[in-house]
Amino acid sequence: MIGGFHEALTLISGGDSQLLEIVLLSLRVSGIALAISTLIGLPFGALLGLTRFRGRRLSVALVYTGMAFPPVVIGLFVYLLLSRSGVLGSLGLPWLPKLFTPEAMILAQVIIAFPLVTGFTMAAVQGVDPALRLQVQALGASRWQTTWATLNEARVGVIAAVVAGFGGIISEVGAVMLVGGNIAGQTRVLTTAIVLETNKGNFGLALALGVILLCIAFIANVIMLHLQGRSFDE
Amino acid sequence: MNTLYSLRDVTVHYGGRTVLAVDALDVQRGEALAVVGPSGAGKSTLLRLLNFLQPPTTGEVRFDDLVFSAACTATLAMRRRVTTVFQRPMLLRRSVEANVAYGLRLRGQRDCAAAIRTTLAEVGLAERAHQPARTLSGGEAQRVALARAMVLRPDALLLDEPTANLDPYNVGLIEQIVARLNRDHGTTIVLVTHNIHQARRLAHRVLFLLDGRKIEVADTHSFFESPADPRTGAFVRGEMVY
C-alpha cells in the first residue's frame, strides 16, 4: 500500500501524460454523467417525495430496484441496446452514442447514478416536516417556490444524494468496461486501467491508480462535508 | 368597516367526514376575530380555508370580490394578501434576517433591508438579525415567525395558537404586537386560540366552533357575559367536557 502511494506520487509528480489522460477522462465521463443524473434525478426525486400521482408507487419500486441493480447488468443492457444489431443501434440514429466511446460510458453511468440521486433525494425531501411546506405556502410561495424551499431545507440529504451518485459511478468498472472496451487513449478510465494493470501483474501501478481513485473520492467527500457543514451551521 | 371575508354554506370533508360546516360567516376588514372551541372543532381547517390553502368541498369563500371555492382556485396574488403564523414557528434553516426576508423575496422584492430592520425592532429582536434562526428560544422563534408575517403587511393575519406553550413574558409580548398591528395598521386578525382569556383580551368578536359547526359568533363582551347558546356558556365557564 505504501509502495502504491509512493508510485502514485511519482506518477503524479512526474506529470505522466497517459495517467493524466486517464484521470481526466474518468472525471469527464463521471462528471457529465453525474450532471445529467442530477438534472433529472433531483426534480424527479422531489416529485416522488412531495406529490401523489397515478403510477407513483410503481415509479418508487423501479427507483429502488435501480438503486440495487448490478452496474455490470446495466452495462450489458446498454451494450445490447447500442450494438449494431441492438434495438437502438440497428436504427442508425446519428445522435445515438456508439459503443466503445466515452458517450456510451456516460449513458451507462447516467443509468447507474440516476436511481441513486432520485432515491436519496426522495428520502431527503420526505424527511422535511410537511408543516414547513404548509408554512412556506402560507407565506405566498408558488408551487415551484415551495418545491425549491423543500429541496433547500433538505439540502444536507440532497448533497448526500449527489455524492452517492458520484460514488456509484466513479468507482464502477463493469459497465464502463463492457460499453467502453477499455481502449487506450479513448475509453480507458481509472477503474478499467486498474483491472488491466492487475491482470498484467503490474500491481504497483494498479495500486497507484487505486490511490488516485481514492483521492478523488476523498476530495469529493470533503467537498460534500464542507457543503453539509455550512448547511448545519446556518 | 366593510366585509373582507364572506363565507356562505361552506363545508370541508375529509374521508367522508364533515370537519367544517359554516352556513354564514363574515369577517370585517380591520377587526380581530377570535375562534375558540375544543380540539377537533375545525378551527385550524377554517384558517387553512381563509389562507386559501385548502378549498371548501362545497360553498364559497368571498375575499373582497374574489371567489374561492372547489371550482374556483385561489390565484397566487390572492394568496399573497393573507398569511398565517402557526403554533410551531417553522423557521427555515437560515439567519433570523433571512427568515424575515423570505416572504418578501418570494414576491420578488430585493431591497427590503429597512423593512426587515424595522419589523425585527418591532418584535424586539433587532440585535438577533444575523443569528441562525434555529438557535433561538421558543418565544424568540415565534416572534421571528410573527415578524416574517408582519413584514408582508397582509390584509389579513391568521394566527393558529401562536402563544401555545410559550412563557408568560413572550405571550404578553406577542399579544401586544398583535394588538398594535390590528390597531395601528388596521390588519384584520383571525386568531385561533384555546385560551379564552386571550380571546377576551385581543378580539372584537368571538366565534365558537363545536364539531365543525358554528355555534355562536358575537362581540366579545356579549360572548363572555351573556352567551346566546347554552353550549357557549358551558364552554366559557369551563364546564364543557370533550
XYZ file of C-alpha atoms in Angstrom:
476
model
C 0.000 0.000 0.000
C 2.810 2.377 0.949
C 4.547 1.405 -2.274
C 1.328 2.238 -4.103
C 1.245 5.691 -2.521
C 4.861 6.199 -3.431
C 4.314 5.158 -7.040
C 1.181 7.299 -7.212
C 3.148 10.325 -6.024
C 5.922 9.552 -8.527
C 3.414 9.249 -11.360
C 1.606 12.436 -10.401
C 4.731 14.483 -9.792
C 6.262 13.134 -12.998
C 3.267 14.509 -14.922
C 2.717 11.190 -16.700
C 0.641 12.193 -19.733
C -1.035 8.787 -20.032
C -2.080 8.903 -16.404
C -3.351 12.454 -16.758
C -5.390 11.395 -19.774
C -6.962 8.528 -17.812
C -7.762 10.722 -14.806
C -9.233 13.489 -16.944
C -11.359 11.035 -18.938
C -12.604 9.453 -15.701
C -13.581 12.855 -14.361
C -15.136 13.957 -17.648
C -17.242 10.797 -18.096
C -18.375 10.620 -14.470
C -18.784 14.393 -14.187
C -21.055 14.656 -17.225
C -22.992 11.538 -16.179
C -23.460 12.967 -12.696
C -24.575 16.352 -14.034
C -27.205 14.697 -16.245
C -28.340 12.363 -13.438
C -28.618 15.299 -11.045
C -30.542 17.442 -13.509
C -33.104 14.677 -13.991
C -32.864 12.928 -10.630
C -33.336 15.932 -8.318
C -36.660 17.106 -9.775
C -37.883 13.523 -10.182
C -36.910 12.657 -6.597
C -38.707 15.802 -5.386
C -41.761 14.867 -7.444
C -41.826 11.352 -5.967
C -41.283 12.653 -2.451
C -43.719 15.542 -2.479
C -46.641 14.550 -4.669
C -49.083 11.717 -5.107
C -49.939 10.630 -8.626
C -51.032 7.585 -10.524
C -48.056 5.270 -11.032
C -46.040 6.773 -8.182
C -45.737 3.507 -6.267
C -44.521 1.704 -9.376
C -42.027 4.514 -10.032
C -40.713 4.277 -6.462
C -40.377 0.486 -6.785
C -38.450 0.928 -10.050
C -36.157 3.546 -8.499
C -35.416 1.282 -5.535
C -34.741 -1.597 -7.909
C -32.429 0.642 -9.934
C -30.513 1.570 -6.781
C -29.712 -2.071 -6.168
C -29.120 -3.026 -9.806
C -25.674 -4.500 -10.576
C -23.816 -1.991 -12.796
C -22.452 -4.786 -14.966
C -26.019 -5.769 -15.903
C -26.734 -2.150 -16.797
C -23.585 -2.252 -18.927
C -24.859 -5.371 -20.646
C -28.251 -3.731 -21.185
C -26.667 -0.617 -22.739
C -24.339 -2.820 -24.811
C -27.298 -4.752 -26.220
C -29.175 -1.527 -26.942
C -26.274 0.211 -28.703
C -24.636 -2.661 -30.571
C -25.151 -2.626 -34.339
C -27.660 -5.453 -34.124
C -29.252 -3.982 -30.971
C -32.693 -2.427 -30.581
C -31.437 1.150 -30.945
C -28.089 0.547 -32.620
C -29.750 -1.061 -35.643
C -31.753 2.137 -36.266
C -28.552 4.002 -37.089
C -29.702 7.174 -35.354
C -26.965 9.807 -35.744
C -27.383 11.232 -32.209
C -27.183 7.840 -30.551
C -23.845 7.136 -28.792
C -21.709 4.486 -30.435
C -20.345 1.562 -28.473
C -16.761 1.877 -27.222
C -16.948 5.648 -26.950
C -16.971 7.915 -23.871
C -20.579 8.850 -24.759
C -21.694 5.223 -24.369
C -19.921 5.131 -20.995
C -21.713 8.320 -19.973
C -25.061 6.767 -20.931
C -24.354 3.684 -18.809
C -23.241 5.809 -15.863
C -26.332 8.009 -16.111
C -28.487 4.877 -15.817
C -26.477 3.815 -12.758
C -26.452 7.200 -10.994
C -29.981 8.362 -11.804
C -31.819 5.993 -9.409
C -29.289 6.739 -6.648
C -29.766 10.506 -6.955
C -33.538 10.136 -7.297
C -33.992 7.687 -4.431
C -31.872 9.591 -1.921
C -33.433 12.927 -2.955
C -36.907 11.442 -2.472
C -35.960 10.246 1.020
C -34.407 13.625 1.871
C -37.442 15.712 0.880
C -39.781 13.276 2.617
C -37.817 13.959 5.785
C -38.770 17.654 5.681
C -41.641 18.434 8.056
C -44.865 18.798 5.984
C -45.809 21.688 8.287
C -42.862 23.634 6.893
C -44.231 23.254 3.371
C -47.601 24.496 4.578
C -45.884 27.467 6.233
C -43.995 28.314 3.049
C -47.241 28.168 1.070
C -48.929 30.347 3.689
C -46.170 32.917 3.147
C -47.158 33.091 -0.511
C -44.905 30.578 -2.236
C -45.911 29.236 -5.631
C -45.718 25.512 -6.266
C -42.172 25.816 -7.662
C -41.063 28.043 -4.831
C -42.435 25.520 -2.328
C -40.559 22.674 -4.031
C -37.360 24.729 -4.114
C -37.734 25.648 -0.446
C -38.218 21.982 0.434
C -35.139 20.936 -1.548
C -33.218 23.716 0.115
C -34.280 22.594 3.586
C -33.342 19.019 2.688
C -30.020 20.069 1.171
C -27.884 18.008 3.530
C -29.655 14.891 2.235
C -29.756 16.188 -1.332
C -25.992 16.754 -1.339
C -25.579 13.222 0.009
C -27.767 12.008 -2.892
C -25.471 13.657 -5.438
C -22.359 12.282 -3.743
C -23.892 8.806 -3.616
C -24.444 9.084 -7.376
C -20.848 10.190 -7.887
C -19.526 7.405 -5.680
C -21.620 4.881 -7.590
C -20.127 5.779 -10.954
C -16.553 6.921 -10.318
C -15.777 3.565 -8.708
C -17.768 1.459 -11.180
C -15.927 -0.898 -13.527
C -18.262 -3.497 -15.056
C -20.473 -1.226 -17.151
C -17.705 1.040 -18.450
C -15.621 -1.996 -19.316
C -18.485 -3.500 -21.331
C -19.626 -0.408 -23.227
C -16.269 1.403 -23.341
C -13.985 -1.500 -24.082
C -11.034 -0.037 -22.135
C -9.350 1.305 -25.278
C -6.101 3.112 -24.500
C -6.349 6.823 -25.155
C -10.057 6.621 -25.915
C -12.128 4.901 -23.254
C -9.635 3.874 -20.600
C -10.651 5.225 -17.219
C -9.170 4.670 -13.744
C -11.196 1.600 -12.832
C -10.686 -0.211 -16.127
C -6.993 0.690 -16.057
C -6.709 -0.851 -12.578
C -8.275 -4.089 -13.846
C -5.909 -4.148 -16.827
C -2.777 -3.443 -14.805
C -3.767 -6.073 -12.218
C -4.286 -8.648 -14.959
C -0.856 -7.781 -16.365
C 0.700 -8.246 -12.925
C 1.626 -4.547 -12.573
C 0.371 -4.415 -9.019
C 2.324 -1.309 -8.149
C 0.812 0.705 -10.975
C -2.648 -0.752 -10.266
C -2.270 0.280 -6.647
C -1.112 3.737 -7.674
C -4.183 4.164 -9.847
C -6.299 2.903 -6.949
C -4.747 5.506 -4.666
C -5.543 8.262 -7.168
C -9.143 6.985 -7.359
C -9.332 7.017 -3.574
C -8.003 10.575 -3.506
C -10.685 11.714 -5.964
C -13.385 10.045 -3.839
C -11.877 11.618 -0.724
C -11.845 15.106 -2.246
C -15.489 14.657 -3.346
C -16.440 13.688 0.202
C -14.535 16.603 1.707
C -16.449 18.956 -0.592
C -19.704 17.276 0.488
C -18.830 17.600 4.166
C -17.929 21.235 3.637
C -21.288 21.952 1.978
C -23.194 19.961 4.600
C -21.238 21.666 7.364
C -22.269 25.062 6.045
C -25.873 23.873 6.000
C -25.652 22.672 9.580
C -24.176 25.979 10.661
C -26.899 28.096 9.044
C -65.666 48.620 8.455
C -66.507 46.608 5.373
C -66.540 42.914 4.765
C -63.201 41.257 3.936
C -64.255 37.603 4.156
C -67.704 36.258 3.497
C -68.300 32.516 3.869
C -71.520 31.002 2.558
C -72.640 27.386 3.027
C -69.043 26.254 3.381
C -68.280 22.629 4.170
C -64.971 20.783 4.272
C -64.977 16.989 4.153
C -62.122 14.593 4.961
C -62.564 10.941 4.067
C -66.360 11.203 4.061
C -66.446 13.089 7.390
C -67.543 16.713 7.628
C -64.895 18.572 9.599
C -66.274 22.052 8.995
C -69.757 23.299 8.150
C -70.372 27.032 8.350
C -73.591 28.360 6.854
C -72.642 32.036 7.045
C -69.736 33.993 8.471
C -68.482 37.477 7.696
C -65.165 38.895 8.826
C -64.941 42.668 8.680
C -61.879 44.477 7.445
C -59.791 45.644 10.379
C -61.497 43.524 13.011
C -59.923 40.993 15.335
C -61.929 37.790 15.406
C -61.047 35.031 17.852
C -62.025 31.458 17.034
C -62.432 29.213 20.068
C -63.607 25.677 20.573
C -62.373 22.320 21.724
C -59.799 20.261 19.811
C -61.196 18.878 16.570
C -63.763 21.670 16.295
C -62.488 22.685 12.853
C -60.591 25.828 13.909
C -57.373 25.063 12.018
C -59.357 23.889 8.996
C -61.098 27.265 8.998
C -57.717 29.043 8.992
C -56.431 26.935 6.087
C -59.586 27.868 4.230
C -59.098 31.576 4.975
C -55.469 31.354 3.785
C -56.725 29.624 0.596
C -54.520 26.630 1.328
C -57.452 24.247 1.237
C -60.560 24.651 -0.887
C -64.023 24.118 0.558
C -65.785 20.915 -0.509
C -68.976 22.910 -1.049
C -69.915 26.559 -0.746
C -67.673 29.557 -1.330
C -65.391 31.991 0.418
C -65.553 35.552 -0.867
C -62.477 37.662 -0.233
C -63.200 41.216 -1.308
C -64.805 40.462 -4.650
C -62.749 37.355 -5.296
C -64.298 33.901 -5.040
C -62.608 30.816 -3.618
C -64.440 27.510 -3.988
C -63.922 23.912 -5.100
C -64.352 25.038 -8.692
C -62.507 28.335 -8.375
C -58.971 28.058 -7.027
C -57.177 30.980 -5.416
C -54.665 32.875 -7.510
C -51.160 33.463 -6.183
C -51.880 37.198 -5.939
C -54.923 36.422 -3.788
C -52.990 34.063 -1.533
C -50.283 36.679 -1.062
C -52.727 39.092 0.568
C -53.094 36.772 3.562
C -50.649 34.843 5.715
C -50.635 32.522 8.706
C -48.481 32.159 11.787
C -48.794 28.610 13.031
C -48.380 27.190 16.514
C -44.881 25.977 15.642
C -42.707 28.765 14.173
C -41.381 26.547 11.356
C -38.333 28.692 10.678
C -36.111 27.985 7.731
C -32.520 26.862 8.191
C -31.222 30.396 7.694
C -30.472 33.513 9.699
C -33.199 35.438 11.513
C -32.905 38.206 8.930
C -33.206 35.784 6.003
C -36.301 34.222 7.562
C -37.993 37.591 7.887
C -36.998 38.467 4.311
C -38.293 35.162 2.956
C -41.875 36.186 2.112
C -40.699 39.428 0.516
C -38.163 37.558 -1.594
C -40.914 35.188 -2.763
C -42.650 38.313 -4.038
C -39.518 39.389 -5.892
C -38.630 42.211 -3.503
C -34.868 42.506 -3.149
C -34.382 45.853 -1.454
C -36.080 45.120 1.842
C -33.348 45.647 4.444
C -35.039 48.678 6.033
C -38.400 46.902 6.346
C -36.703 43.892 7.945
C -34.813 46.057 10.414
C -37.963 47.924 11.414
C -40.010 44.758 11.808
C -37.322 42.993 13.831
C -37.191 46.033 16.111
C -40.988 45.866 16.497
C -40.721 42.300 17.817
C -37.680 43.130 19.974
C -35.158 41.067 18.015
C -33.130 43.701 16.166
C -29.906 42.505 17.738
C -30.524 38.901 16.676
C -30.724 39.628 12.935
C -27.633 37.642 11.967
C -28.102 34.729 14.340
C -29.088 31.316 12.903
C -32.859 31.181 13.376
C -32.859 27.645 14.699
C -30.716 28.590 17.673
C -33.405 30.873 19.134
C -35.592 30.045 22.121
C -39.240 29.068 21.526
C -40.583 32.529 22.302
C -37.976 34.294 20.173
C -38.573 31.896 17.303
C -42.295 32.602 17.429
C -41.602 36.339 17.366
C -39.459 35.809 14.251
C -42.362 33.895 12.698
C -44.618 36.824 13.557
C -42.125 39.328 12.110
C -41.898 37.224 8.928
C -45.667 37.555 8.544
C -45.899 41.206 9.650
C -43.284 42.443 7.177
C -45.599 41.361 4.372
C -48.249 43.841 5.594
C -51.053 41.378 4.787
C -54.717 42.348 4.588
C -55.419 39.504 6.996
C -53.108 37.851 9.500
C -54.228 34.422 10.605
C -52.851 33.119 13.885
C -53.143 29.456 14.809
C -52.460 29.095 18.529
C -49.462 31.465 18.276
C -48.705 31.506 22.002
C -49.355 27.879 22.944
C -46.517 26.531 25.117
C -44.842 29.929 25.493
C -43.801 31.581 28.729
C -45.958 34.467 30.063
C -43.386 37.082 29.029
C -43.483 36.017 25.377
C -47.265 35.565 25.468
C -47.614 39.151 26.681
C -45.155 40.434 24.089
C -46.857 38.655 21.201
C -50.289 39.825 22.317
C -49.023 43.424 22.412
C -47.575 43.124 18.912
C -50.788 41.611 17.520
C -52.960 44.257 19.182
C -50.717 47.025 17.810
C -50.802 45.535 14.333
C -54.596 45.473 14.413
C -54.961 48.943 15.939
C -52.219 50.868 14.120
C -52.129 49.160 10.739
C -55.752 48.032 10.522
C -54.662 44.466 9.787
C -57.550 42.031 10.042
C -56.741 39.374 12.622
C -58.250 35.906 12.868
C -56.894 34.255 15.984
C -57.434 30.599 16.805
C -56.833 30.048 20.484
C -57.582 27.647 23.294
C -57.013 30.469 25.726
C -60.367 32.215 26.241
C -58.680 34.945 28.275
C -56.508 35.724 25.289
C -59.605 35.860 23.095
C -61.156 38.289 25.561
C -58.017 40.461 25.561
C -57.453 40.628 21.805
C -60.703 40.129 19.911
C -63.560 42.379 18.933
C -65.719 39.333 18.256
C -65.504 35.654 19.162
C -66.617 32.666 17.114
C -67.326 29.377 18.890
C -66.971 26.206 16.837
C -68.034 22.773 18.026
C -67.729 19.587 15.944
C -67.106 21.719 12.861
C -70.289 23.735 13.348
C -70.623 27.417 14.090
C -72.415 27.587 17.413
C -72.211 31.286 18.073
C -70.440 34.435 16.946
C -70.851 37.566 18.978
C -68.996 40.641 20.141
C -66.524 39.785 22.860
C -68.480 41.279 25.759
C -71.753 39.537 24.852
C -69.940 36.286 24.098
C -68.469 36.067 27.572
C -71.119 37.863 29.633
C -74.370 36.787 28.034
C -73.862 33.969 25.542
C -76.922 33.150 23.468
C -76.271 29.423 23.246
C -76.045 27.283 26.415
C -73.117 25.356 24.891
C -71.174 28.612 24.581
C -71.876 29.328 28.230
C -70.703 25.878 29.229
C -67.503 26.289 27.189
C -66.759 29.734 28.610
C -67.308 28.528 32.181
C -65.044 25.546 31.548
C -67.885 23.121 32.132
C -67.817 21.531 28.706
C -66.426 18.029 28.813
C -64.875 16.957 25.499
